Amino acid sequence: MTSTAPTPLQPEAGPLDVLRDIEDRVLWLSTAMIHHANQVRPNPSGLKVGGHQASSASMVSIMTSLWFWHLKPEDRVAVKPHASPVLHAINYLLGELDEAYLSRLRAFGGLQSYPSRSKDPDPVDYSTGSVGIGATVPIWGALARRFVEHTTGGAGTGRQYSLLGDAELDEGAVWEAILDPGIAELGEIVWIVDLNRQSLDRVVPDIAADRLQGMFAAAGWQVLTLKYGRLLEELFGRPGGNALRTRIDRMPNPEYQRLLRCTADQLRQRLPGQGPLREPINALVASLDDATLLAAIGDLGGHDLRALDQAFASIDDTRPTVIFAYTVKGYGLPSRGHPQNHSSLLTTEQMQELADSLGADLEHPWNRFATGSAAERACADRSQWLRRPDLSPQPPPELPTDLGRTPAGTATTQAALGRVLMDLTRQAPQAARRVVTVSPDVSSSTNLGGWVNKVGVWSARERVDWFADDAETILHWREKPTGQHIELGIAETNLVGLLGELGATWSRWGQPLLPIGVVYDPFVERALEPWSFGIYAGGQSILVGTPSGVTLAPEGGAHQSITTPSIGIEQPGCISYEPAFAIDLEWTLLASLARLGKPGGSSAYLRLSTRPVDQTFAAVPTDPAARERRRQQVVAGAYPLRRAEHAKVTIAVMGALIPEALAAAERLAQADIETDVVCVTSPGLLFTALQARQGRQEGPSWILDQAFPPSRATPLVTVLDGHPHTLAFLGNINQTPTTSLGVTRFGQSGTIDDVYHHHGIDTDSIIRATLDLLA
């Protein structure tokens, strides 16, 4: 990408002074936003508004240096959640945020508590807020950008920065991402760790920075450390300086933090410590005036603009980089270094003192720089330099709604997934070229082998397939930058993080992708929180959980999902399907793909099974119009599979239990209890339709009249391979007596017949429940 904007500020003597002015104003604005939200804005409820003045202050120097010296238009940044006011302050100075929003931090319709791509009014590159998840998102953003560039072009280049707190490194998601072997090849990734040695409640006793740095280095990252500022470095060069460095290096974190709260006299007593280092340190300290001594103790590299500049200039773009920037939590504020300053708020008196020291006005806190001043010109220049070209999103490719097959014999919905993808490459090649599948080392066991052989495996660089000439090799692992399958390690958090970013390319670079992630269904809940966060951030993708339920009988309780069916009802921005037949899978998958990659689109969750089912049970209509009507019903959430002339009961069944439901209906009919059978494909869509009928939300409700018409309202038995509450609400459609069958206990190993009987979802159990209900 090229730019005709002015050259950005360079770190020379004059501009450095200007940058310091900007740094002061960013500190003031970020602090004032939180103060106004808590102390000025009316709060009738009296509930805590909150905000993090100290956590913001520790990031001011880093973010000022990055935005006003080093950031390029094509770069993107994830800002640590508690520093969101700093981002808004910078956007305000750059002219990207209206002044009216500065007084509306954490207000309804105002600035969000944490950076949000979808909800904040100013530019936000990455949503953060879920600790550890937001930190890793730029990794997946970098991979998604490369995939787009190799697939369609138009994504350009650019670094992907992540600004995170040191306490976030406690999160396992961080290390799962760092350790994935493919990440070491993504040189555009830059992490900046705000190493302020504090967490929410305390000073962390032992950060073990050396160990953390070694872990990054072992993963192939470049490690840069900014520990001390220029003042301390200069003092280290004086007589007694080596002793002072050793003393501070060896000092426990809580002791160092306590020194930040000391007066000059207290420092002279405490800093030298005891032992052989005391005398040389005493002599050095005695040579310093009070102001220099107080400034020196908090002079860390993360607040030194020249040190930050040198670090950014030293980034090696051939591998990921992490910069450990030592900072003081609350730097520049009266609360600096206090162990409980995480959520503390400055008083009005302290705010007035801060305004006086920074040249701000507490009565008019949102004042900009004076017109024509050097700082005002610098902000205008940087604003023009950083402005990205207008995005012209390309519409998603046209997708067929029906591939025309009518499956026969026995088949599984899991196997149908691979077949539909292969059919798509033949019938809709332009759409298929934008499909990208992701899995955590389960491609072959989830029937994606044919697809992988067809499209290849994505890799940052082409690799040799050493088994290409092995006649016994069935799954061919051809790794190349144009591959369409991405295989990560066994870490579901990584997979759904990548899914979210692959699903956001339409809004970042105007190029929609159709991402599908496949995991074992029992592990969906492990991946749910980061996937949900990706949906919140605007990522549209399809998550496939397979195999599912206790139907995976021989695997036992360790690999049997119970609560996943209800996820689709409860997850915002997501439509869930559990198809019973291969044709249902085809139709729902195509419908889900058609919802991706556009404003107002949505994600989907498909729960599939390895149970072979007789496909003739689907009774797919042969008439084209009737077939299309069935397809629309399948996509809308349910369809009548069996209608009796004088039905006395209805069985609503989902997924792999369709044979048991039909067998139960047949046996009940032999006992003169005529039975309707309705196949539910999406409980979430049915619940939405019911809410719409009740006037609680917008949307169509026609599917309720076709699947559960009032004229056929009978007592209802619901059954699924999952928790029974998933379908329990169906009785509310026509206010009918209902019995709900499902799985409420951990599974057992055994045959399907044994396991179904154990959980009360076999044919006999359905018949008994029906008879009890009718009695």
Short mmCIF file of C-alpha atoms in Angstrom, two decimals, residues 112-479:
data_model
loop_
_atom_site.label_atom_id
_atom_site.label_comp_id
_atom_site.label_asym_id
_atom_site.label_seq_id
_atom_site.Cartn_x
_atom_site.Cartn_y
_atom_site.Cartn_z
CA GLN A 112 -18.00 0.88 25.45
CA SER A 113 -16.25 -0.33 28.56
CA TYR A 114 -13.69 -2.13 26.39
CA PRO A 115 -12.70 -1.57 22.74
CA SER A 116 -15.41 -2.86 20.42
CA ARG A 117 -15.32 -3.02 16.63
CA SER A 118 -19.08 -3.37 16.43
CA LYS A 119 -20.27 -0.95 19.12
CA ASP A 120 -17.78 1.92 19.50
CA PRO A 121 -18.29 4.98 17.27
CA ASP A 122 -14.57 5.50 16.56
CA PRO A 123 -12.07 3.25 14.76
CA VAL A 124 -11.33 0.05 16.69
CA ASP A 125 -9.28 -2.59 14.90
CA TYR A 126 -9.90 -5.48 17.27
CA SER A 127 -12.48 -6.04 19.98
CA THR A 128 -10.87 -6.93 23.29
CA GLY A 129 -12.23 -7.41 26.79
CA SER A 130 -12.13 -11.15 27.29
CA VAL A 131 -8.79 -11.51 29.05
CA GLY A 132 -6.27 -13.42 26.95
CA ILE A 133 -8.61 -13.79 23.98
CA GLY A 134 -8.27 -10.23 22.69
CA ALA A 135 -4.51 -10.48 23.06
CA THR A 136 -4.27 -13.39 20.64
CA VAL A 137 -6.69 -12.08 18.02
CA PRO A 138 -4.02 -10.21 15.98
CA ILE A 139 -2.26 -13.55 15.44
CA TRP A 140 -5.35 -14.89 13.71
CA GLY A 141 -5.84 -11.54 11.98
CA ALA A 142 -2.36 -11.89 10.48
CA LEU A 143 -3.11 -15.39 9.26
CA ALA A 144 -6.48 -14.32 7.84
CA ARG A 145 -4.86 -11.40 5.99
CA ARG A 146 -2.33 -13.73 4.39
CA PHE A 147 -5.06 -16.17 3.40
CA VAL A 148 -7.07 -13.40 1.73
CA GLU A 149 -4.00 -12.06 -0.07
CA HIS A 150 -3.22 -15.51 -1.50
CA THR A 151 -6.86 -16.28 -2.33
CA THR A 152 -8.35 -13.09 -3.75
CA GLY A 153 -5.76 -10.36 -3.24
CA GLY A 154 -6.59 -6.96 -1.82
CA ALA A 155 -5.46 -7.49 1.78
CA GLY A 156 -2.05 -5.82 1.37
CA THR A 157 0.49 -5.96 4.16
CA GLY A 158 0.81 -4.48 7.64
CA ARG A 159 1.84 -5.32 11.15
CA GLN A 160 -0.64 -6.74 13.63
CA TYR A 161 0.03 -5.27 17.08
CA SER A 162 -1.28 -6.57 20.38
CA LEU A 163 -1.04 -4.39 23.48
CA LEU A 164 -1.60 -6.53 26.56
CA GLY A 165 -1.09 -6.44 30.29
CA ASP A 166 1.45 -8.71 31.91
CA ALA A 167 -1.27 -10.41 33.96
CA GLU A 168 -2.89 -11.57 30.71
CA LEU A 169 0.08 -13.89 30.23
CA ASP A 170 -1.47 -16.06 32.93
CA GLU A 171 -4.16 -17.08 30.45
CA GLY A 172 -3.66 -20.45 28.77
CA ALA A 173 -5.11 -19.13 25.50
CA VAL A 174 -2.03 -16.94 25.12
CA TRP A 175 0.37 -19.87 25.23
CA GLU A 176 -1.81 -22.10 23.09
CA ALA A 177 -1.53 -19.46 20.37
CA ILE A 178 2.18 -18.78 20.80
CA LEU A 179 3.08 -22.47 20.67
CA ASP A 180 1.27 -23.29 17.43
CA PRO A 181 4.15 -24.09 15.06
CA GLY A 182 2.82 -22.07 12.13
CA ILE A 183 2.84 -18.82 14.09
CA ALA A 184 6.65 -18.52 14.07
CA GLU A 185 6.45 -17.74 10.34
CA LEU A 186 4.17 -14.69 10.79
CA GLY A 187 6.68 -11.88 11.09
CA GLU A 188 4.05 -9.13 11.05
CA ILE A 189 2.95 -10.00 14.61
CA VAL A 190 4.14 -7.63 17.35
CA TRP A 191 3.11 -7.95 20.99
CA ILE A 192 3.84 -5.21 23.51
CA VAL A 193 3.53 -6.37 27.10
CA ASP A 194 2.68 -3.63 29.59
CA LEU A 195 4.81 -5.06 32.38
CA ASN A 196 3.57 -3.04 35.36
CA ARG A 197 3.89 -5.93 37.82
CA GLN A 198 0.34 -5.54 39.13
CA SER A 199 -2.86 -7.49 38.76
CA LEU A 200 -6.35 -6.50 39.87
CA ASP A 201 -5.82 -7.07 43.57
CA ARG A 202 -2.12 -6.88 44.26
CA VAL A 203 1.46 -6.46 43.23
CA VAL A 204 2.41 -9.77 41.66
CA PRO A 205 5.14 -11.21 43.92
CA ASP A 206 7.22 -12.78 41.15
CA ILE A 207 6.59 -11.85 37.54
CA ALA A 208 9.48 -14.10 36.42
CA ALA A 209 10.08 -11.93 33.37
CA ASP A 210 13.19 -13.89 32.43
CA ARG A 211 11.18 -17.11 32.29
CA LEU A 212 8.48 -15.49 30.16
CA GLN A 213 11.06 -14.06 27.79
CA GLY A 214 12.64 -17.48 27.47
CA MET A 215 9.29 -19.06 26.63
CA PHE A 216 8.72 -16.59 23.80
CA ALA A 217 12.26 -17.07 22.52
CA ALA A 218 11.83 -20.86 22.57
CA ALA A 219 8.74 -20.45 20.37
CA GLY A 220 10.83 -18.59 17.79
CA TRP A 221 9.89 -15.01 18.71
CA GLN A 222 12.21 -12.02 18.77
CA VAL A 223 12.30 -10.75 22.37
CA LEU A 224 13.02 -7.09 23.13
CA THR A 225 13.08 -5.71 26.67
CA LEU A 226 12.69 -2.09 27.77
CA LYS A 227 13.41 -2.10 31.47
CA TYR A 228 14.96 1.28 32.38
CA GLY A 229 14.68 4.80 31.06
CA ARG A 230 17.49 7.14 30.11
CA LEU A 231 17.75 8.78 33.54
CA LEU A 232 18.31 5.49 35.35
CA GLU A 233 20.64 4.26 32.62
CA GLU A 234 22.70 7.42 33.06
CA LEU A 235 22.82 6.90 36.83
CA PHE A 236 23.94 3.30 36.32
CA GLY A 237 26.99 4.68 34.55
CA ARG A 238 28.08 6.75 37.59
CA PRO A 239 30.12 5.50 40.56
CA GLY A 240 27.82 3.22 42.54
CA GLY A 241 25.59 2.74 39.49
CA ASN A 242 26.31 -0.94 39.08
CA ALA A 243 25.35 -1.51 42.70
CA LEU A 244 22.12 0.44 42.16
CA ARG A 245 21.21 -1.63 39.07
CA THR A 246 21.93 -4.86 40.93
CA ARG A 247 19.86 -3.72 43.89
CA ILE A 248 16.83 -2.84 41.75
CA ASP A 249 17.16 -5.96 39.58
CA ARG A 250 17.17 -8.20 42.66
CA MET A 251 14.42 -6.32 44.46
CA PRO A 252 11.08 -8.12 44.96
CA ASN A 253 8.26 -6.52 43.03
CA PRO A 254 6.28 -5.41 46.11
CA GLU A 255 9.36 -3.71 47.56
CA TYR A 256 9.96 -1.82 44.32
CA GLN A 257 6.32 -0.76 44.14
CA ARG A 258 6.54 0.53 47.71
CA LEU A 259 9.47 2.74 46.74
CA LEU A 260 7.27 4.40 44.13
CA ARG A 261 5.07 5.66 46.98
CA CYS A 262 7.95 7.06 49.06
CA THR A 263 9.00 10.63 49.70
CA ALA A 264 12.60 11.62 48.90
CA ASP A 265 13.63 11.20 52.53
CA GLN A 266 12.06 7.76 52.69
CA LEU A 267 13.81 6.78 49.49
CA ARG A 268 17.19 7.77 50.87
CA GLN A 269 16.55 5.45 53.79
CA ARG A 270 15.05 2.49 51.92
CA LEU A 271 16.72 2.38 48.51
CA PRO A 272 20.28 1.48 49.63
CA GLY A 273 19.04 -1.60 51.47
CA GLN A 274 21.43 -3.69 53.53
CA GLY A 275 24.62 -5.58 52.79
CA PRO A 276 27.68 -4.73 50.68
CA LEU A 277 25.71 -2.69 48.13
CA ARG A 278 24.53 -0.18 50.72
CA GLU A 279 27.55 2.09 50.84
CA PRO A 280 28.03 2.71 47.08
CA ILE A 281 24.29 3.24 46.65
CA ASN A 282 24.25 5.62 49.63
CA ALA A 283 26.99 7.67 48.03
CA LEU A 284 25.18 7.81 44.68
CA VAL A 285 21.85 8.72 46.26
CA ALA A 286 23.48 11.44 48.35
CA SER A 287 24.66 13.12 45.14
CA LEU A 288 21.12 13.49 43.79
CA ASP A 289 18.64 16.24 44.55
CA ASP A 290 15.13 15.24 45.64
CA ALA A 291 13.50 15.86 42.25
CA THR A 292 16.04 13.71 40.40
CA LEU A 293 15.80 10.92 42.95
CA LEU A 294 12.01 10.84 42.80
CA ALA A 295 12.06 10.90 39.00
CA ALA A 296 14.68 8.16 38.78
CA ILE A 297 12.89 5.53 40.83
CA GLY A 298 9.98 5.41 38.36
CA ASP A 299 12.08 5.90 35.23
CA LEU A 300 11.20 2.74 33.33
CA GLY A 301 11.64 1.92 29.66
CA GLY A 302 7.93 1.74 28.89
CA HIS A 303 7.63 5.47 29.61
CA ASP A 304 10.77 6.56 27.74
CA LEU A 305 9.75 7.79 24.29
CA ARG A 306 13.25 7.46 22.85
CA ALA A 307 13.63 3.91 24.18
CA LEU A 308 10.24 3.01 22.72
CA ASP A 309 11.25 4.49 19.39
CA GLN A 310 14.43 2.42 19.33
CA ALA A 311 12.52 -0.74 20.19
CA PHE A 312 9.97 -0.22 17.41
CA ALA A 313 12.79 0.47 14.98
CA SER A 314 14.48 -2.81 15.99
CA ILE A 315 11.56 -5.09 15.11
CA ASP A 316 12.58 -8.04 12.94
CA ASP A 317 9.77 -8.55 10.43
CA THR A 318 10.85 -12.09 9.60
CA ARG A 319 9.45 -13.54 12.84
CA PRO A 320 6.99 -12.53 15.55
CA THR A 321 8.23 -9.97 18.08
CA VAL A 322 7.39 -9.41 21.72
CA ILE A 323 8.44 -6.24 23.52
CA PHE A 324 8.47 -6.38 27.32
CA ALA A 325 7.98 -2.75 28.31
CA TYR A 326 8.43 -2.16 32.05
CA THR A 327 5.92 0.43 33.24
CA VAL A 328 4.39 1.87 36.39
CA LYS A 329 0.68 1.32 36.86
CA GLY A 330 -0.81 4.77 37.33
CA TYR A 331 2.26 6.53 35.87
CA GLY A 332 1.80 10.29 36.09
CA LEU A 333 -1.11 10.01 38.55
CA PRO A 334 -1.22 10.38 42.35
CA SER A 335 -2.18 6.69 42.53
CA ARG A 336 0.96 5.49 40.76
CA GLY A 337 2.30 2.17 42.01
CA HIS A 338 -0.33 1.67 44.71
CA PRO A 339 -1.21 -2.05 44.99
CA GLN A 340 -4.96 -1.31 44.99
CA ASN A 341 -5.01 1.30 42.24
CA HIS A 342 -6.53 -0.99 39.59
CA SER A 343 -10.03 0.45 39.90
CA SER A 344 -9.29 3.42 42.14
CA LEU A 345 -10.51 6.85 41.08
CA LEU A 346 -8.85 10.22 41.55
CA THR A 347 -10.73 12.68 43.71
CA THR A 348 -11.86 16.01 42.31
CA GLU A 349 -9.02 17.68 44.19
CA GLN A 350 -6.49 15.27 42.67
CA MET A 351 -7.98 15.88 39.22
CA GLN A 352 -7.49 19.62 39.70
CA GLU A 353 -3.86 19.07 40.66
CA LEU A 354 -3.39 16.84 37.62
CA ALA A 355 -4.95 19.46 35.35
CA ASP A 356 -2.60 22.11 36.71
CA SER A 357 0.45 19.91 36.17
CA LEU A 358 -0.54 18.96 32.61
CA GLY A 359 -1.78 22.35 31.45
CA ALA A 360 -5.41 21.17 31.19
CA ASP A 361 -8.68 22.69 32.37
CA LEU A 362 -10.91 20.69 34.70
CA GLU A 363 -13.91 22.90 33.88
CA HIS A 364 -13.38 22.39 30.14
CA PRO A 365 -11.70 18.97 30.04
CA TRP A 366 -12.09 18.28 26.32
CA ASN A 367 -10.13 21.26 25.03
CA ARG A 368 -8.07 20.51 21.94
CA PHE A 369 -4.62 21.90 21.24
CA ALA A 370 -4.47 25.55 20.31
CA THR A 371 -5.06 26.20 16.63
CA GLY A 372 -1.76 26.49 14.80
CA SER A 373 0.28 24.96 17.62
CA ALA A 374 2.90 22.35 16.82
CA ALA A 375 0.89 19.67 18.62
CA GLU A 376 -2.26 20.57 16.71
CA ARG A 377 -0.39 20.34 13.37
CA ALA A 378 1.20 17.05 14.41
CA CYS A 379 -2.20 15.52 15.18
CA ALA A 380 -3.60 16.72 11.85
CA ASP A 381 -0.62 15.32 9.94
CA ARG A 382 -0.84 11.97 11.65
CA SER A 383 -4.58 11.81 11.08
CA GLN A 384 -4.06 12.28 7.35
CA TRP A 385 -1.19 9.80 7.31
CA LEU A 386 -3.13 7.07 9.12
CA ARG A 387 -6.36 7.45 7.18
CA ARG A 388 -7.17 4.26 5.32
CA PRO A 389 -8.81 4.22 1.90
CA ASP A 390 -12.57 3.76 1.88
CA LEU A 391 -13.54 0.12 1.93
CA SER A 392 -15.64 -1.23 -0.93
CA PRO A 393 -16.82 -4.62 0.29
CA GLN A 394 -17.25 -7.24 -2.39
CA PRO A 395 -20.56 -9.09 -2.10
CA PRO A 396 -20.35 -12.75 -1.12
CA PRO A 397 -20.40 -15.22 -4.02
CA GLU A 398 -23.69 -16.67 -5.24
CA LEU A 399 -24.47 -19.99 -3.61
CA PRO A 400 -26.91 -22.65 -4.75
CA THR A 401 -29.71 -23.54 -2.36
CA ASP A 402 -30.00 -27.14 -3.52
CA LEU A 403 -27.35 -29.30 -5.18
CA GLY A 404 -30.00 -31.61 -6.61
CA ARG A 405 -28.98 -34.87 -4.97
CA THR A 406 -31.41 -37.20 -3.23
CA PRO A 407 -29.25 -39.43 -1.02
CA ALA A 408 -30.15 -43.12 -0.85
CA GLY A 409 -28.94 -46.04 1.21
CA THR A 410 -27.51 -45.33 4.62
CA ALA A 411 -25.37 -42.28 5.36
CA THR A 412 -24.22 -40.06 8.20
CA THR A 413 -24.52 -36.33 8.45
CA GLN A 414 -20.79 -36.14 9.23
CA ALA A 415 -19.87 -37.87 5.97
CA ALA A 416 -22.35 -35.66 4.11
CA LEU A 417 -20.32 -32.59 5.13
CA GLY A 418 -17.34 -33.66 3.05
CA ARG A 419 -19.56 -34.65 0.12
CA VAL A 420 -21.33 -31.28 0.03
CA LEU A 421 -18.01 -29.44 0.01
CA MET A 422 -16.79 -31.58 -2.88
CA ASP A 423 -20.05 -31.00 -4.79
CA LEU A 424 -19.65 -27.28 -4.22
CA THR A 425 -16.28 -27.25 -6.00
CA ARG A 426 -18.03 -28.61 -9.11
CA GLN A 427 -21.32 -26.74 -9.04
CA ALA A 428 -20.24 -23.38 -7.60
CA PRO A 429 -16.45 -23.10 -8.04
CA GLN A 430 -16.31 -19.36 -7.35
CA ALA A 431 -18.03 -19.83 -4.01
CA ALA A 432 -15.97 -22.92 -3.22
CA ARG A 433 -12.76 -20.94 -3.76
CA ARG A 434 -13.70 -18.77 -0.79
CA VAL A 435 -14.43 -21.70 1.52
CA VAL A 436 -11.72 -22.26 4.11
CA THR A 437 -11.91 -25.16 6.53
CA VAL A 438 -10.11 -25.24 9.86
CA SER A 439 -9.64 -28.20 12.18
CA PRO A 440 -7.47 -29.15 15.16
CA ASP A 441 -5.83 -32.32 13.81
CA VAL A 442 -9.13 -34.12 13.11
CA SER A 443 -9.48 -33.77 9.32
CA SER A 444 -9.52 -37.46 8.48
CA SER A 445 -11.64 -38.51 11.47
CA THR A 446 -14.32 -35.96 10.54
CA ASN A 447 -14.54 -36.97 6.87
CA LEU A 448 -12.74 -33.97 5.40
CA GLY A 449 -10.11 -36.13 3.68
CA GLY A 450 -11.54 -35.79 0.16
CA TRP A 451 -11.86 -32.03 0.52
CA VAL A 452 -8.30 -31.71 1.82
CA ASN A 453 -6.99 -33.78 -1.07
CA LYS A 454 -8.89 -31.54 -3.49
CA VAL A 455 -7.96 -28.08 -2.20
CA GLY A 456 -4.68 -28.60 -0.34
CA VAL A 457 -3.48 -27.40 3.03
CA TRP A 458 -2.69 -23.73 3.64
CA SER A 459 0.84 -22.86 4.70
CA ALA A 460 2.77 -19.59 4.75
CA ARG A 461 5.24 -21.23 2.38
CA GLU A 462 5.13 -24.30 0.16
CA ARG A 463 6.45 -27.46 1.78
CA VAL A 464 7.57 -30.77 0.32
CA ASP A 465 5.04 -33.59 0.53
CA TRP A 466 7.40 -36.45 1.29
CA PHE A 467 4.60 -39.03 1.04
CA ALA A 468 3.34 -37.90 -2.38
CA ASP A 469 4.73 -41.06 -4.01
CA ASP A 470 3.52 -43.44 -1.27
CA ALA A 471 0.77 -45.57 -2.82
CA GLU A 472 -0.70 -46.38 0.59
CA THR A 473 -1.18 -42.73 1.55
CA ILE A 474 -4.86 -41.82 1.31
CA LEU A 475 -4.81 -38.32 2.81
CA HIS A 476 -2.40 -36.16 0.81
CA TRP A 477 -0.88 -33.33 2.83
CA ARG A 478 0.03 -30.76 0.16
CA GLU A 479 0.99 -27.57 2.01
#
